[in-house]
């Protein structure tokens, strides 16, 4: 993993990592936009403060809020567009009656959907276009034709996938030019460590970690079942996180630092909705790294989990 010089803005010092084989430098913590509310002024203030303090990647999807999330991001970042990196996703097609969505990885749909996303984002290109899921039965060659065509046309700079399925990740890593995989990863979900991380490192494909706070369970939310872990095991993990937190590193920052210590990770995509959450995420830049002893304690806080499907 390549690290770059620090970038200080408003007393925060953000660090950057190179995304795979690309020339993109991504902030260690990036902004997951799915959690944004409906107030455009509040959202704009959040997004602009994040950008001004060194967060340079903003992740959204055409699925979120029926496309309204892309509109929010596009409006907030319009005048800094060339410096902000925008990632969005495609593949989930809303039904006309709004009752839900259907999976659609067909080339014709992707070529149609990208135009709508470009309009909503107020841009003529997308920095990272991601397939929002995937199954082993998809027409993968057709999907890849669409992404490669969009790249040739200059409508997207790079493409990736958002998936937690090892069989899908293997297919795209070996058959395509993806530069990133977004997947869930935290102290409570270390499944990618089994095979996915090493595979993606071999292919020089960056990992965007989402869910690093495990729905807030690692940052103060009352314990409940999570994946195959019992509430008692979740509580033990949260207690370990809190034991590693100190005056210079909050529990949330500790959980994010645990994720960022893995060399496969390019960025931790944090779902941010409030100024307090944003400030905590910005503080990751100056929070001390975990010591070897702390990493060992966290890794032994509960049994390692593994994928039990789509292997």
Coordinates of C-alpha atoms in Angstrom, one line a residue:
X1 CA 0.0 0.0 0.0
X2 CA 1.4 3.4 -1.0
X3 CA 1.0 6.3 1.4
X4 CA 1.3 10.0 0.3
X5 CA 2.3 13.2 2.0
X6 CA -0.2 14.5 4.5
X7 CA -2.6 17.3 3.5
X8 CA -3.5 19.8 6.3
X9 CA -6.7 21.7 6.2
X10 CA -8.5 23.3 9.1
X11 CA -6.3 21.6 11.7
X12 CA -6.9 18.1 10.2
X13 CA -4.2 16.1 8.5
X14 CA -5.7 13.7 6.0
X15 CA -3.6 10.8 4.6
X16 CA -4.1 9.3 1.1
X17 CA -3.6 5.9 -0.5
X18 CA -3.2 5.0 -4.1
X19 CA -6.2 3.2 -5.6
X20 CA -4.7 0.0 -7.2
X21 CA -3.1 0.6 -10.5
X22 CA -4.8 3.9 -11.1
X23 CA -3.4 7.4 -10.5
X24 CA -6.2 8.2 -8.1
X25 CA -5.2 9.1 -4.5
X26 CA -8.1 8.4 -2.1
X27 CA -8.4 9.8 1.4
X28 CA -8.1 7.1 4.1
X29 CA -11.6 7.9 5.2
X30 CA -14.2 8.7 2.5
X31 CA -17.8 9.9 2.7
X32 CA -20.6 7.3 2.4
X33 CA -23.6 9.4 1.3
X34 CA -26.4 6.9 1.8
X35 CA -27.1 8.2 5.3
X36 CA -27.7 11.8 4.3
X37 CA -31.1 13.3 5.2
X38 CA -33.5 15.4 3.2
X39 CA -32.3 18.9 4.1
X40 CA -30.1 20.1 1.2
X41 CA -28.5 23.0 3.2
X42 CA -27.4 20.6 6.0
X43 CA -26.2 18.1 3.5
X44 CA -24.2 20.7 1.6
X45 CA -22.6 21.9 4.8
X46 CA -21.6 18.3 5.7
X47 CA -20.2 17.5 2.3
X48 CA -18.4 20.8 1.9
X49 CA -16.8 20.5 5.4
X50 CA -15.7 17.0 4.6
X51 CA -14.1 18.1 1.3
X52 CA -12.4 21.2 2.9
X53 CA -10.9 18.9 5.5
X54 CA -9.3 16.5 3.0
X55 CA -12.0 13.9 2.3
X56 CA -11.9 13.6 -1.4
X57 CA -14.1 10.5 -2.3
X58 CA -17.9 10.7 -2.0
X59 CA -19.8 7.4 -2.6
X60 CA -23.5 7.3 -3.6
X61 CA -25.7 5.2 -5.8
X62 CA -28.7 5.6 -8.2
X63 CA -30.7 3.4 -5.8
X64 CA -30.5 5.7 -2.8
X65 CA -33.6 7.8 -2.3
X66 CA -34.8 7.1 -5.8
X67 CA -31.8 9.0 -7.2
X68 CA -32.2 12.0 -4.9
X69 CA -29.0 11.1 -3.2
X70 CA -27.1 11.7 -6.4
X71 CA -28.8 15.0 -6.8
X72 CA -27.8 16.1 -3.3
X73 CA -24.2 15.2 -3.9
X74 CA -24.2 16.8 -7.4
X75 CA -25.5 20.1 -6.1
X76 CA -23.2 20.2 -3.0
X77 CA -20.0 19.5 -4.9
X78 CA -20.8 21.1 -8.3
X79 CA -18.3 23.9 -8.0
X80 CA -15.5 21.7 -6.7
X81 CA -16.2 18.8 -9.0
X82 CA -12.8 18.6 -10.6
X83 CA -11.1 18.1 -7.2
X84 CA -13.8 15.9 -5.6
X85 CA -13.9 12.2 -6.6
X86 CA -17.5 10.9 -7.1
X87 CA -18.3 7.2 -7.0
X88 CA -21.8 5.9 -7.8
X89 CA -23.4 2.5 -8.5
X90 CA -25.7 0.9 -11.0
X91 CA -27.6 -2.4 -11.3
X92 CA -30.7 -2.0 -9.2
X93 CA -33.6 -0.8 -11.3
X94 CA -36.5 0.8 -9.6
X95 CA -39.9 -0.5 -10.7
X96 CA -42.2 2.1 -12.3
X97 CA -44.7 1.9 -9.4
X98 CA -41.9 2.5 -6.8
X99 CA -42.7 -0.8 -5.0
X100 CA -39.1 -1.9 -5.1
X101 CA -36.3 -2.7 -7.4
X102 CA -35.1 -5.5 -9.6
X103 CA -31.6 -6.6 -10.4
X104 CA -30.6 -5.6 -13.9
X105 CA -26.9 -6.0 -15.0
X106 CA -27.7 -5.9 -18.7
X107 CA -25.6 -3.7 -21.0
X108 CA -28.6 -1.8 -22.3
X109 CA -29.8 -0.8 -18.8
X110 CA -26.3 0.3 -17.7
X111 CA -25.9 2.5 -20.7
X112 CA -29.2 4.0 -20.0
X113 CA -28.7 4.4 -16.2
X114 CA -25.4 6.2 -16.5
X115 CA -27.0 9.0 -18.4
X116 CA -29.4 9.6 -15.6
X117 CA -26.7 9.5 -13.0
X118 CA -24.6 12.0 -15.0
X119 CA -27.5 14.4 -15.1
X120 CA -28.3 14.1 -11.4
X121 CA -24.6 14.5 -10.4
X122 CA -24.2 17.5 -12.7
X123 CA -21.1 16.1 -14.3
X124 CA -19.9 14.8 -17.6
X125 CA -18.0 11.9 -16.2
X126 CA -18.0 9.6 -13.1
X127 CA -14.7 8.9 -11.4
X128 CA -15.7 5.4 -10.3
X129 CA -18.8 3.5 -11.5
X130 CA -19.6 0.4 -9.5
X131 CA -21.8 -2.6 -10.2
X132 CA -24.1 -2.6 -7.2
X133 CA -24.1 -6.3 -6.4
X134 CA -24.0 -9.3 -8.7
X135 CA -24.6 -13.0 -9.0
X136 CA -22.7 -15.8 -10.6
X137 CA -25.5 -16.3 -13.1
X138 CA -25.3 -12.7 -14.4
X139 CA -24.3 -12.1 -18.1
X140 CA -20.9 -10.9 -16.9
X141 CA -19.3 -10.5 -20.3
X142 CA -22.3 -8.2 -21.3
X143 CA -21.9 -6.2 -18.1
X144 CA -18.2 -5.7 -18.7
X145 CA -18.9 -4.6 -22.3
X146 CA -21.0 -1.8 -20.9
X147 CA -18.4 -0.6 -18.5
X148 CA -15.5 -0.8 -21.0
X149 CA -17.6 1.1 -23.5
X150 CA -18.4 3.8 -21.0
X151 CA -14.7 4.1 -20.2
X152 CA -13.8 4.4 -23.9
X153 CA -16.4 7.1 -24.2
X154 CA -15.0 9.1 -21.3
X155 CA -18.2 8.9 -19.3
X156 CA -16.5 7.0 -16.5
X157 CA -12.8 7.0 -15.5
X158 CA -12.7 3.7 -13.8
X159 CA -15.1 0.9 -12.7
X160 CA -15.5 -1.5 -9.8
X161 CA -18.0 -3.7 -8.0
X162 CA -19.7 -3.6 -4.7
X163 CA -20.0 -7.2 -3.5
X164 CA -19.3 -9.5 -0.5
X165 CA -19.5 -12.7 -2.6
X166 CA -16.1 -14.4 -3.0
X167 CA -17.2 -16.2 -6.2
X168 CA -18.3 -12.9 -7.8
X169 CA -15.1 -11.1 -6.7
X170 CA -12.9 -13.9 -8.2
X171 CA -14.8 -13.7 -11.5
X172 CA -14.4 -9.9 -11.8
X173 CA -10.8 -9.8 -10.6
X174 CA -9.7 -12.3 -13.2
X175 CA -11.9 -11.3 -16.1
X176 CA -12.1 -7.5 -16.0
X177 CA -10.4 -4.2 -15.4
X178 CA -12.0 -3.4 -12.1
X179 CA -9.9 -1.2 -9.9
X180 CA -11.9 -1.5 -6.7
X181 CA -14.2 -3.8 -4.7
X182 CA -16.5 -2.3 -2.0
X183 CA -17.2 -4.8 0.8
X184 CA -18.3 -5.0 4.4
X185 CA -15.3 -5.2 6.8
X186 CA -15.0 -4.5 10.5
X187 CA -13.9 -6.2 13.7
X188 CA -17.4 -7.9 13.6
X189 CA -17.0 -8.9 10.0
X190 CA -13.6 -10.2 9.2
X191 CA -14.8 -12.6 6.5
X192 CA -12.8 -10.9 3.7
X193 CA -9.6 -11.8 5.4
X194 CA -10.0 -15.5 4.6
X195 CA -9.3 -15.3 0.8
X196 CA -10.7 -12.0 -0.7
X197 CA -8.0 -9.6 0.6
X198 CA -5.1 -11.7 -0.6
X199 CA -6.7 -12.2 -4.0
X200 CA -7.3 -8.5 -4.5
X201 CA -3.8 -7.6 -3.3
X202 CA -2.4 -10.0 -5.9
X203 CA -4.5 -8.2 -8.6
X204 CA -3.7 -4.7 -7.2
X205 CA -7.4 -4.0 -6.8
X206 CA -8.3 -1.6 -4.0
X207 CA -10.7 -2.5 -1.2
X208 CA -13.3 0.1 -0.1
X209 CA -14.4 -1.0 3.3
X210 CA -18.0 -0.2 4.4
X211 CA -19.7 -1.0 7.6
X212 CA -16.6 -0.4 9.6
X213 CA -18.6 0.5 12.7
X214 CA -20.9 -2.5 12.3
X215 CA -24.1 -0.4 12.4
X216 CA -22.8 1.6 15.3
X217 CA -22.3 -1.5 17.5
X218 CA -18.6 -0.8 17.8
X219 CA -19.2 2.9 18.7
X220 CA -21.6 2.8 21.6
X221 CA -24.9 1.3 20.2
X222 CA -26.4 -1.4 22.6
X223 CA -25.2 -4.9 21.7
X224 CA -27.4 -7.1 19.5
X225 CA -26.9 -10.1 17.3
X226 CA -24.7 -9.4 14.2
X227 CA -24.1 -12.0 11.5
X228 CA -23.4 -15.2 13.4
X229 CA -22.3 -13.4 16.6
X230 CA -24.5 -13.4 19.7
X231 CA -25.2 -10.1 21.6
X232 CA -22.7 -11.3 24.2
X233 CA -20.0 -11.7 21.6
X234 CA -20.8 -8.3 20.0
X235 CA -20.6 -6.8 23.5
X236 CA -17.2 -8.4 24.0
X237 CA -16.0 -6.9 20.7
X238 CA -17.3 -3.5 21.6
X239 CA -15.6 -3.7 25.0
X240 CA -12.3 -4.5 23.3
X241 CA -12.7 -1.5 21.1
X242 CA -13.4 0.7 24.1
X243 CA -10.4 -0.7 25.9
X244 CA -8.2 0.4 23.1
X245 CA -9.8 3.9 22.9
X246 CA -8.1 6.7 24.8
X247 CA -7.9 10.5 25.1
X248 CA -6.4 10.6 21.6
X249 CA -8.6 8.0 19.9
X250 CA -12.4 7.6 20.2
X251 CA -14.1 4.2 20.0
X252 CA -15.3 5.0 16.4
X253 CA -11.8 6.1 15.4
X254 CA -10.4 2.9 17.0
X255 CA -12.8 0.8 14.9
X256 CA -11.8 2.6 11.8
X257 CA -8.1 2.3 12.6
X258 CA -8.5 -1.4 13.0
X259 CA -9.9 -1.6 9.4
X260 CA -7.3 0.8 7.9
X261 CA -4.4 -1.2 9.4
X262 CA -4.9 -4.0 6.8
X263 CA -2.8 -3.4 3.7
X264 CA -5.6 -4.4 1.3
X265 CA -7.7 -1.4 2.3
X266 CA -7.7 1.7 0.2
X267 CA -10.3 3.6 2.2
X268 CA -12.9 3.2 4.9
X269 CA -16.2 4.5 3.5
X270 CA -18.0 5.9 6.6
X271 CA -21.7 6.6 6.5
X272 CA -22.0 10.2 7.8
X273 CA -25.2 12.0 8.7
X274 CA -24.2 14.5 11.4
X275 CA -21.5 17.0 12.1
X276 CA -20.5 15.1 15.1
X277 CA -20.0 11.9 13.1
X278 CA -18.1 13.9 10.5
X279 CA -15.7 15.4 13.1
X280 CA -15.1 11.9 14.5
X281 CA -14.2 10.6 11.1
X282 CA -12.0 13.6 10.3
X283 CA -10.2 12.9 13.6
X284 CA -9.1 9.5 12.3
X285 CA -6.4 11.3 10.4
X286 CA -4.6 12.4 13.6
X287 CA -5.6 9.5 15.8
X288 CA -2.6 7.3 16.7
X289 CA -2.3 4.0 14.9
X290 CA -3.1 0.9 16.8
X291 CA -0.2 -0.7 18.5
X292 CA 0.7 -4.4 17.8
X293 CA -0.6 -5.2 21.3
X294 CA -3.9 -3.5 20.6
X295 CA -4.3 -5.3 17.2
X296 CA -3.6 -8.6 18.9
X297 CA -6.2 -7.9 21.6
X298 CA -8.8 -6.9 19.1
X299 CA -8.2 -9.9 16.8
X300 CA -8.6 -12.2 19.8
X301 CA -11.8 -10.5 21.1
X302 CA -14.0 -13.0 19.4
X303 CA -13.8 -16.0 17.0
X304 CA -13.0 -15.3 13.4
X305 CA -16.0 -15.5 11.1
X306 CA -16.0 -16.8 7.5
X307 CA -18.4 -16.7 4.5
X308 CA -20.8 -19.6 4.5
X309 CA -22.3 -19.0 1.0
X310 CA -21.2 -17.9 -2.5
X311 CA -17.8 -19.2 -1.8

